[in-house]
Amino acid sequence: MTGTPVRLDLSSPSRGPRGKPPKHFVDLTPEQRIDAVTELGEKPFRAKQLATHYFTHLSNDPATMTDLPKATRDKLVEGLFPRLLTAHKTMTADNGTTVKTLWHLFDGAKVESVLMRYKNRTTLCISSQAGCGLACAFCATGQMGLTRNLSTAEIVEQVRAAGRMLADGEVPGGPTRLTNVVFMGMGEPLANYKSVMETVRRLVAPTPDGLGMSARNITVSTVGMVPAMNKLAGEGIPVTLALSLHAPDDELRSELVPVNTRWSVAEAIDSAHRYFVATGRRVSIEYAMMRDINDQAWRADLLGELLNQRGRGWVHCNPIPLNPVPGSKWTASDPQVEQEFVARLRAHGIPTTVRDTRGSEIDGACGQLAAEEDE
Ligand code: SF4
């Protein structure tokens, strides 16, 4: 990685009252879009035209909608495409192939998304809530508390904006498409279940009703909200489920991830396994490696045993060096300790890949940018 740490200026726009975001075209189903267009006095087929501009051409700019009469497009865009996100700050690392954007929402709430370009894929990490109410001990977002849930359109807009950026060749390597989306930015996605599922539906719906992405390339993460995980298993959309476990024993996990006092390690793993059985999709176990906290070899052994108790071949482990939050005691494990942890998991037959820490120089841990701005 290249670049130097960037600190934000602390000026922030005036914050209005927190509230419900205005309804947007993307919040609507294809049928509702037709109703909305006709309510504005336009012909039903205009809905399809607008959907094509938005989902196929990734545009919400009336200037590009030249197949609609000017007055029509201005009226429809004004009525159905309220501005939901404003890019307040953009930071890059990795020679420009990692782009982090701090967005201001209509009411002054802040969220982040991170676009990462790799050799064979492009991945966008998106936020589903402004802040988060689950208070994980090591997480910058968790220290902020929950501001509010994002609407479907506020989440999809992060994806459209990244797709546009890639199509316009703004990320080094030439114009390309967005291939992967991970719900690993700010917030607990399953605590905003309805909007997140509606977002997934928009992402996988074939163009022009949606973005036409593959469900397999969409990862929904959770710290283990068991009832919602069980519900997700019944949706019939085979997204990848990532369970952020971070500890294999209840004692430590309840300290790190307070929601564990509600649903234990065993319950979370059982639910993840049920997801595999229902969907055939291998589940990812995320494990932030924290020095001297959760990185002991015995914990790797315990994790391997717990996963194998449910069966073989159903899970993949992703240890990830913790992105330290400035000023906190939490920091990443030593590389040798991490290697030993990985070796132990592999010895138990668990496929294990250390995830990279792209963007750590730009306050890559989710929530850090927004948290700093609030200081
Ligand atoms: S780790 Fe995830 S669930 Fe926990 S506080 Fe942070 S954003 Fe919320």
XYZ file of N, CA and C in Angstrom, residues 40-253:
642
model
N -47.397 11.503 -11.613
C -46.790 12.778 -12.024
C -47.262 13.198 -13.415
N -48.251 12.467 -13.936
C -48.865 12.875 -15.190
C -48.140 12.377 -16.430
N -47.289 11.371 -16.269
C -46.533 10.862 -17.417
C -46.997 9.451 -17.784
N -46.633 9.049 -18.993
C -47.025 7.720 -19.492
C -46.281 6.614 -18.725
N -46.947 5.460 -18.510
C -46.325 4.367 -17.741
C -44.953 3.928 -18.274
N -44.774 3.956 -19.610
C -43.497 3.440 -20.129
C -42.290 4.274 -19.698
N -42.564 5.470 -19.192
C -41.448 6.307 -18.710
C -40.722 5.628 -17.530
N -41.466 4.799 -16.787
C -40.846 4.126 -15.633
C -39.704 3.227 -16.108
N -39.947 2.500 -17.177
C -38.909 1.605 -17.720
C -37.713 2.423 -18.224
N -38.019 3.547 -18.862
C -36.918 4.387 -19.350
C -36.046 4.874 -18.185
N -36.725 5.319 -17.135
C -35.957 5.796 -15.973
C -35.139 4.668 -15.361
N -35.759 3.475 -15.268
C -35.041 2.329 -14.695
C -33.815 1.994 -15.541
N -33.959 2.090 -16.839
C -32.821 1.798 -17.725
C -31.689 2.800 -17.488
N -32.061 4.065 -17.338
C -31.005 5.059 -17.071
C -30.316 4.769 -15.751
N -31.133 4.448 -14.745
C -30.556 4.284 -13.411
C -29.758 2.974 -13.303
N -30.400 1.865 -13.623
C -29.770 0.571 -13.344
C -28.841 0.097 -14.467
N -29.166 0.411 -15.706
C -28.303 -0.055 -16.797
C -27.168 0.940 -17.054
N -27.530 2.230 -17.083
C -26.494 3.237 -17.377
C -25.956 3.913 -16.121
N -26.483 3.517 -14.963
C -25.989 4.012 -13.668
C -26.046 5.535 -13.585
N -27.079 6.102 -14.176
C -27.181 7.559 -14.209
C -28.477 8.037 -13.540
N -28.349 9.093 -12.777
C -29.549 9.785 -12.297
C -29.520 11.246 -12.732
N -28.723 11.495 -13.759
C -28.521 12.852 -14.257
C -29.475 13.102 -15.426
N -30.411 14.040 -15.280
C -31.374 14.266 -16.360
C -30.706 14.623 -17.686
N -29.505 15.205 -17.631
C -28.830 15.606 -18.882
C -28.528 14.405 -19.773
N -28.405 13.214 -19.175
C -28.077 12.025 -19.981
C -29.336 11.335 -20.523
N -30.504 11.763 -20.057
C -31.743 11.039 -20.415
C -32.380 11.633 -21.664
N -31.633 11.589 -22.731
C -32.047 12.344 -23.911
C -33.194 11.686 -24.680
N -33.574 10.465 -24.279
C -34.740 9.852 -24.927
C -36.053 10.315 -24.272
N -35.962 11.152 -23.275
C -37.167 11.746 -22.686
C -37.164 13.242 -23.024
N -38.371 13.812 -23.307
C -38.411 15.252 -23.539
C -37.869 15.992 -22.311
N -37.221 17.099 -22.539
C -36.517 17.793 -21.452
C -37.431 18.094 -20.258
N -38.602 18.619 -20.545
C -39.497 18.986 -19.443
C -39.896 17.738 -18.649
N -40.112 16.641 -19.362
C -40.508 15.386 -18.715
C -39.400 14.889 -17.793
N -38.194 14.857 -18.335
C -37.107 14.301 -17.513
C -36.831 15.185 -16.304
N -36.914 16.490 -16.480
C -36.674 17.366 -15.327
C -37.720 17.121 -14.245
N -38.972 16.991 -14.683
C -40.052 16.772 -13.708
C -39.868 15.425 -12.997
N -39.580 14.375 -13.779
C -39.466 13.033 -13.189
C -38.258 12.933 -12.252
N -37.160 13.501 -12.676
C -35.963 13.426 -11.821
C -36.184 14.220 -10.541
N -36.797 15.381 -10.683
C -37.056 16.185 -9.483
C -38.012 15.454 -8.521
N -39.015 14.790 -9.091
C -40.006 14.131 -8.247
C -39.569 12.791 -7.701
N -38.723 12.072 -8.446
C -38.442 10.678 -8.075
C -36.988 10.393 -7.709
N -36.115 11.335 -7.966
C -34.691 11.099 -7.670
C -34.134 12.180 -6.737
N -34.686 12.289 -5.533
C -34.117 13.271 -4.604
C -32.652 12.932 -4.341
N -31.847 13.949 -4.105
C -30.428 13.697 -3.824
C -30.302 13.109 -2.421
N -29.794 11.897 -2.340
C -29.710 11.215 -1.047
C -28.304 11.235 -0.466
N -27.303 11.161 -1.327
C -25.923 11.108 -0.855
C -25.127 12.247 -1.469
N -24.282 12.856 -0.657
C -23.343 13.850 -1.180
C -21.947 13.429 -0.744
N -21.052 13.272 -1.723
C -19.685 12.870 -1.380
C -19.006 14.037 -0.680
N -18.658 13.838 0.579
C -18.054 14.927 1.346
C -16.537 14.841 1.304
N -16.033 13.640 1.220
C -14.581 13.447 1.221
C -14.277 12.142 0.490
N -13.283 12.174 -0.354
C -12.848 10.945 -1.025
C -11.362 10.783 -0.767
N -10.958 9.600 -0.362
C -9.547 9.353 -0.087
C -9.119 8.084 -0.804
N -7.856 8.064 -1.240
C -7.405 6.890 -1.987
C -6.143 6.301 -1.349
N -5.917 5.042 -1.634
C -4.687 4.350 -1.240
C -4.408 3.304 -2.313
N -3.345 2.540 -2.118
C -3.010 1.457 -3.052
C -2.961 1.955 -4.498
N -2.227 3.040 -4.706
C -2.095 3.628 -6.049
C -3.437 3.967 -6.672
N -4.340 4.357 -5.863
C -5.646 4.808 -6.377
C -6.656 3.699 -6.551
N -6.257 2.438 -6.275
C -7.188 1.332 -6.505
C -8.075 1.056 -5.288
N -7.825 1.753 -4.184
C -8.747 1.729 -3.051
C -9.290 3.150 -2.877
N -10.585 3.270 -2.913
C -11.199 4.606 -2.826
C -12.231 4.576 -1.706
N -12.016 5.409 -0.730
C -12.973 5.487 0.377
C -13.734 6.796 0.277
N -15.036 6.711 0.382
C -15.864 7.917 0.285
C -16.633 8.109 1.574
N -16.568 9.321 2.082
C -17.418 9.696 3.226
C -18.619 10.435 2.655
N -19.777 9.871 2.889
C -21.011 10.453 2.356
C -21.745 11.208 3.449
N -22.310 12.322 3.085
C -23.269 12.990 3.956
C -24.661 12.688 3.427
N -25.516 12.253 4.321
C -26.889 11.948 3.929
C -27.738 13.218 4.025
N -28.989 13.128 3.611
C -29.821 14.338 3.493
C -29.968 15.083 4.817
N -29.858 14.348 5.925
C -30.068 14.961 7.235
C -28.771 15.200 7.988
N -27.638 15.090 7.269
C -26.353 15.326 7.923
C -25.734 14.078 8.528
N -26.479 12.958 8.558
C -25.873 11.705 9.028
C -24.752 11.317 8.056
N -23.795 10.533 8.549
C -22.619 10.210 7.735
C -22.430 8.708 7.627
N -22.062 8.278 6.461
C -21.692 6.876 6.262
C -20.501 6.819 5.312
N -19.933 5.631 5.207
C -18.765 5.454 4.353
C -18.962 4.266 3.426
N -18.289 4.317 2.293
C -18.173 3.112 1.463
C -16.740 3.052 0.938
N -16.276 1.847 0.695
C -14.902 1.662 0.234
C -14.905 0.776 -1.008
N -14.318 1.300 -2.070
C -14.215 0.566 -3.336
C -12.795 0.039 -3.482
N -12.686 -1.256 -3.777
C -11.366 -1.868 -3.899
C -11.261 -2.588 -5.239
N -10.280 -2.198 -6.024
C -10.093 -2.860 -7.302
C -8.960 -3.870 -7.186
N -9.253 -5.108 -7.547
C -8.248 -6.166 -7.563
C -8.020 -6.574 -9.011
N -7.139 -7.551 -9.196
C -6.816 -7.975 -10.553
C -8.059 -8.465 -11.299
N -8.803 -9.352 -10.641
C -9.922 -9.990 -11.354
C -11.303 -9.606 -10.834
N -11.363 -8.689 -9.923
C -12.681 -8.296 -9.425
C -12.624 -6.902 -8.829
N -13.802 -6.344 -8.659
C -13.914 -5.063 -7.964
C -14.931 -5.257 -6.848
N -14.588 -4.803 -5.668
C -15.454 -5.037 -4.504
C -15.791 -3.710 -3.846
N -17.068 -3.538 -3.561
C -17.492 -2.352 -2.828
C -18.000 -2.771 -1.457
N -17.444 -2.138 -0.434
C -17.905 -2.357 0.936
C -18.871 -1.229 1.277
N -20.099 -1.585 1.635
C -21.123 -0.552 1.824
C -21.642 -0.517 3.260
N -22.232 0.608 3.596
C -22.830 0.804 4.919
C -24.330 0.616 4.832
N -24.893 0.028 5.890
C -26.341 -0.179 5.929
C -27.015 0.632 7.033
N -26.216 1.166 7.946
C -26.752 2.039 8.994
C -25.773 3.195 9.188
N -26.293 4.331 9.661
C -25.405 5.413 10.113
C -25.138 5.126 11.576
N -23.864 4.835 11.891
C -23.523 4.370 13.227
C -23.982 2.933 13.401
N -23.945 2.462 14.639
C -24.389 1.099 14.923
C -24.697 1.004 16.401
N -25.739 0.271 16.721
C -26.160 0.183 18.119
C -25.594 -1.010 18.860
N -24.730 -1.800 18.212
C -24.335 -3.054 18.852
C -23.059 -2.966 19.688
N -22.381 -1.831 19.614
C -21.322 -1.502 20.581
C -20.212 -2.544 20.705
N -19.754 -3.117 19.608
C -18.610 -4.024 19.703
C -17.405 -3.232 20.208
N -16.662 -3.856 21.125
C -15.676 -3.108 21.906
C -14.554 -2.518 21.050
N -14.208 -3.185 19.953
C -13.028 -2.811 19.182
C -13.372 -1.967 17.956
N -14.635 -1.568 17.810
C -15.099 -1.024 16.530
C -15.393 0.468 16.641
N -14.832 1.232 15.696
C -15.038 2.688 15.715
C -16.513 3.035 15.568
N -17.203 2.314 14.681
C -18.622 2.602 14.479
C -19.402 2.307 15.755
N -19.018 1.220 16.411
C -19.720 0.810 17.627
C -19.636 1.858 18.730
N -18.569 2.673 18.700
C -18.432 3.701 19.740
C -19.360 4.888 19.479
N -19.875 4.967 18.249
C -20.695 6.135 17.884
C -22.164 5.964 18.273
N -22.589 4.736 18.484
C -24.018 4.489 18.687
C -24.751 4.554 17.350
N -26.017 4.210 17.404
C -26.807 4.198 16.160
C -27.434 5.564 15.920
N -27.223 6.106 14.737
C -27.944 7.327 14.345
C -29.275 6.925 13.726
N -29.192 6.123 12.642
C -30.444 5.609 12.072
C -30.141 4.555 11.011
N -31.199 3.834 10.660
C -31.102 2.898 9.543
C -31.070 3.656 8.224
N -30.386 3.085 7.239
C -30.433 3.655 5.894
C -31.621 3.076 5.135
N -32.146 3.876 4.226
C -33.212 3.371 3.358
C -32.586 2.517 2.247
N -33.437 1.776 1.576
C -32.960 0.967 0.448
C -32.214 1.843 -0.558
N -32.810 2.964 -0.924
C -32.189 3.800 -1.953
C -30.858 4.382 -1.478
N -30.749 4.692 -0.192
C -29.466 5.213 0.308
C -28.367 4.151 0.203
N -28.737 2.901 0.361
C -27.721 1.842 0.242
C -27.414 1.590 -1.239
N -28.461 1.498 -2.052
C -28.230 1.218 -3.478
C -27.451 2.365 -4.130
N -27.693 3.585 -3.679
C -26.970 4.726 -4.253
C -25.448 4.592 -4.069
N -25.027 4.010 -2.950
C -23.580 3.782 -2.765
C -23.053 2.867 -3.874
N -23.879 1.871 -4.230
C -23.464 0.898 -5.250
C -23.464 1.558 -6.636
N -24.522 2.300 -6.910
C -24.586 2.952 -8.221
C -23.404 3.918 -8.394
N -23.112 4.678 -7.359
C -22.034 5.655 -7.461
C -20.696 4.959 -7.754
N -20.466 3.824 -7.095
C -19.213 3.097 -7.326
C -19.185 2.530 -8.746
N -20.309 1.994 -9.190
C -20.383 1.461 -10.554
C -20.103 2.542 -11.586
N -20.628 3.714 -11.323
C -20.414 4.859 -12.228
C -18.937 5.242 -12.269
N -18.350 5.274 -11.091
C -16.931 5.636 -10.984
C -16.062 4.658 -11.781
N -16.402 3.370 -11.661
C -15.635 2.351 -12.386
C -15.884 2.448 -13.885
N -17.137 2.664 -14.268
C -17.461 2.760 -15.702
C -16.777 3.962 -16.335
N -16.637 5.022 -15.553
C -16.002 6.244 -16.069
C -14.479 6.167 -16.061
N -13.939 5.046 -15.627
C -12.485 4.886 -15.630
C -11.793 5.733 -14.578
N -12.508 6.066 -13.508
C -11.897 6.925 -12.482
C -10.955 6.155 -11.555
N -11.029 4.823 -11.628
C -10.132 4.005 -10.805
C -9.078 3.412 -11.743
N -7.792 3.588 -11.446
C -6.744 3.150 -12.369
C -6.925 1.701 -12.822
N -6.640 1.472 -14.123
C -6.779 0.126 -14.685
C -7.780 0.075 -15.826
N -8.375 1.222 -16.141
C -9.323 1.280 -17.252
C -10.749 1.058 -16.798
N -11.711 1.456 -17.640
C -13.119 1.298 -17.263
C -13.459 -0.167 -17.015
N -14.274 -0.391 -16.015
C -14.676 -1.761 -15.706
C -16.007 -1.743 -14.961
N -16.454 -2.940 -14.546
C -17.732 -3.063 -13.849
C -17.498 -3.417 -12.381
N -18.508 -3.134 -11.592
C -18.475 -3.572 -10.196
C -18.931 -5.027 -10.160
N -18.128 -5.892 -9.536
C -18.495 -7.308 -9.527
C -18.998 -7.794 -8.167
N -18.490 -7.209 -7.084
C -18.821 -7.737 -5.750
C -19.271 -6.619 -4.808
N -20.205 -6.968 -3.965
C -20.652 -6.033 -2.927
C -20.605 -6.750 -1.592
N -20.013 -6.115 -0.597
C -20.010 -6.701 0.748
C -20.637 -5.706 1.721
N -21.559 -6.210 2.528
C -22.180 -5.378 3.569
C -21.296 -5.444 4.799
N -20.167 -4.761 4.732
C -19.233 -4.797 5.861
C -18.791 -3.397 6.259
N -19.526 -2.391 5.806
C -19.215 -1.025 6.221
C -19.878 -0.734 7.558
N -20.361 0.477 7.705
C -20.973 0.829 8.993
C -22.298 0.102 9.183
N -22.508 -0.345 10.419
C -23.807 -0.911 10.776
C -23.844 -2.416 10.756
N -24.861 -2.939 11.417
C -25.140 -4.388 11.399
C -26.259 -4.597 10.378
N -25.938 -5.188 9.240
C -26.942 -5.288 8.172
C -28.242 -5.951 8.614
N -28.154 -6.991 9.435
C -29.381 -7.710 9.779
C -30.210 -6.967 10.826
N -29.653 -5.869 11.374
C -30.467 -5.011 12.245
C -31.281 -4.018 11.403
N -31.013 -3.970 10.126
C -31.794 -3.143 9.190
C -32.294 -4.077 8.086
N -32.930 -5.152 8.544
C -33.199 -6.302 7.674
C -33.984 -5.928 6.418
N -35.062 -5.158 6.620
C -35.969 -4.912 5.494
C -35.250 -4.157 4.365
N -34.575 -3.072 4.727
C -33.891 -2.280 3.692
C -32.747 -3.069 3.062
N -32.057 -3.851 3.878
C -30.938 -4.625 3.332
C -31.459 -5.675 2.343
N -32.548 -6.351 2.715
C -33.078 -7.360 1.779
C -33.616 -6.716 0.509
N -34.270 -5.559 0.667
C -34.744 -4.857 -0.532
C -33.549 -4.444 -1.401
N -32.475 -4.029 -0.759
C -31.264 -3.678 -1.517
C -30.753 -4.890 -2.291
N -30.683 -6.032 -1.602
C -30.207 -7.246 -2.275
C -31.092 -7.537 -3.493
N -32.392 -7.365 -3.317
C -33.301 -7.618 -4.452
C -33.006 -6.674 -5.615
N -32.729 -5.407 -5.296
C -32.397 -4.455 -6.379
C -31.077 -4.850 -7.051
N -30.135 -5.332 -6.265
C -28.820 -5.666 -6.834
C -28.911 -6.873 -7.759
N -29.743 -7.838 -7.401
C -29.768 -9.075 -8.200
C -30.838 -9.056 -9.302
N -31.822 -8.169 -9.221
C -32.857 -8.142 -10.264
C -32.206 -7.854 -11.613
N -32.626 -8.574 -12.666
C -32.022 -8.321 -13.970
C -32.276 -6.879 -14.423
N -31.336 -6.327 -15.162
C -31.541 -4.982 -15.697
C -32.723 -5.022 -16.652
N -33.550 -3.994 -16.782
C -33.377 -2.691 -16.119
C -34.105 -2.559 -14.789
N -34.675 -3.665 -14.264
C -35.368 -3.520 -12.979
C -34.386 -3.417 -11.813
N -33.193 -3.921 -12.009
C -32.167 -3.883 -10.968
C -30.804 -3.901 -11.639
N -29.764 -4.140 -10.821
C -28.404 -4.041 -11.357
C -27.906 -5.341 -11.990
N -28.649 -6.429 -11.831
C -28.280 -7.676 -12.503
C -27.015 -8.323 -11.975
N -26.734 -8.120 -10.678
C -25.528 -8.749 -10.121
C -25.838 -10.191 -9.703
N -24.771 -10.971 -9.527
C -24.942 -12.344 -9.065
C -25.049 -12.360 -7.537
N -26.054 -13.081 -7.026
C -26.223 -13.161 -5.567
C -24.964 -13.721 -4.909
N -24.285 -14.597 -5.613
C -23.072 -15.200 -5.050
C -21.998 -14.159 -4.773
N -22.055 -13.057 -5.496
C -21.031 -12.027 -5.337
C -21.439 -10.952 -4.326
N -22.504 -11.242 -3.599
C -22.960 -10.303 -2.573
C -22.786 -10.985 -1.218
N -22.100 -10.314 -0.313
C -21.866 -10.887 1.012
C -22.581 -10.052 2.064
N -23.426 -10.718 2.831
C -24.109 -10.056 3.946
C -23.431 -10.528 5.224
N -22.926 -9.578 5.999
C -22.238 -9.966 7.231
C -23.145 -9.729 8.427
N -22.855 -10.426 9.496
C -23.608 -10.233 10.736
C -22.726 -10.610 11.914
N -22.990 -9.974 13.053
C -22.302 -10.414 14.271
C -23.061 -11.532 14.959
N -24.120 -12.022 14.306
C -24.794 -13.199 14.860
C -26.183 -12.913 15.375
N -26.984 -12.182 14.614
C -28.382 -11.962 14.989
C -29.171 -13.174 14.495
N -29.285 -14.153 15.381
C -29.720 -15.489 14.979
C -31.098 -15.522 14.303
N -32.126 -14.897 14.868
C -33.432 -14.976 14.184
C -33.372 -14.417 12.754
N -32.641 -13.324 12.577
C -32.536 -12.727 11.240
C -31.713 -13.617 10.308
N -30.699 -14.279 10.847
C -29.918 -15.221 10.019
C -30.824 -16.353 9.541
N -31.662 -16.845 10.467
C -32.574 -17.932 10.094
C -33.550 -17.468 9.015
N -33.999 -16.225 9.148
C -34.939 -15.682 8.169
C -34.249 -15.552 6.797
N -33.012 -15.073 6.835
C -32.253 -14.907 5.588
C -32.130 -16.239 4.847
N -31.960 -17.309 5.611
C -31.819 -18.638 4.996
C -33.064 -19.017 4.201
N -34.215 -18.438 4.580
C -35.459 -18.786 3.899
C -35.827 -17.852 2.762
N -34.974 -16.878 2.445
C -35.322 -15.884 1.428
C -35.193 -16.410 -0.003
N -34.430 -17.480 -0.169
C -34.259 -18.017 -1.519
C -33.331 -17.186 -2.388
N -32.519 -16.342 -1.777
C -31.502 -15.582 -2.529
C -30.142 -16.001 -1.974
N -29.372 -16.759 -2.744
C -28.162 -17.363 -2.172
C -26.976 -16.398 -2.072
N -27.155 -15.346 -1.249
C -26.008 -14.477 -0.986
C -25.026 -15.230 -0.097
N -23.797 -14.724 -0.041
C -22.825 -15.291 0.885
C -23.070 -14.693 2.263
N -23.111 -15.562 3.264
C -23.287 -15.095 4.636
C -21.922 -15.093 5.320
N -21.599 -13.985 5.972
C -20.350 -13.900 6.733
C -20.694 -13.682 8.199
N -20.285 -14.606 9.033
C -20.521 -14.471 10.470
C -19.253 -13.922 11.129
N -19.366 -12.739 11.706
C -18.213 -12.136 12.394
C -18.157 -12.714 13.794
N -17.290 -13.688 13.982
C -17.275 -14.430 15.246
C -16.307 -13.800 16.253
N -15.079 -13.631 15.851
C -14.040 -12.935 16.630
C -13.599 -13.640 17.914
N -14.354 -14.618 18.370
C -13.912 -15.434 19.517
C -14.746 -16.707 19.526
N -14.134 -17.841 19.919
C -14.886 -19.107 19.910
C -15.488 -19.444 21.269
N -15.228 -18.615 22.292
C -15.739 -18.899 23.639
C -16.630 -17.738 24.075
N -17.715 -18.097 24.766
C -18.699 -17.081 25.143
C -18.121 -16.016 26.067
N -17.203 -16.424 26.927
C -16.684 -15.458 27.898
C -16.047 -14.257 27.190
N -15.120 -14.558 26.272
C -14.455 -13.464 25.563
C -15.392 -12.810 24.554
N -16.157 -13.635 23.876
C -17.000 -13.051 22.809
C -18.030 -12.075 23.376
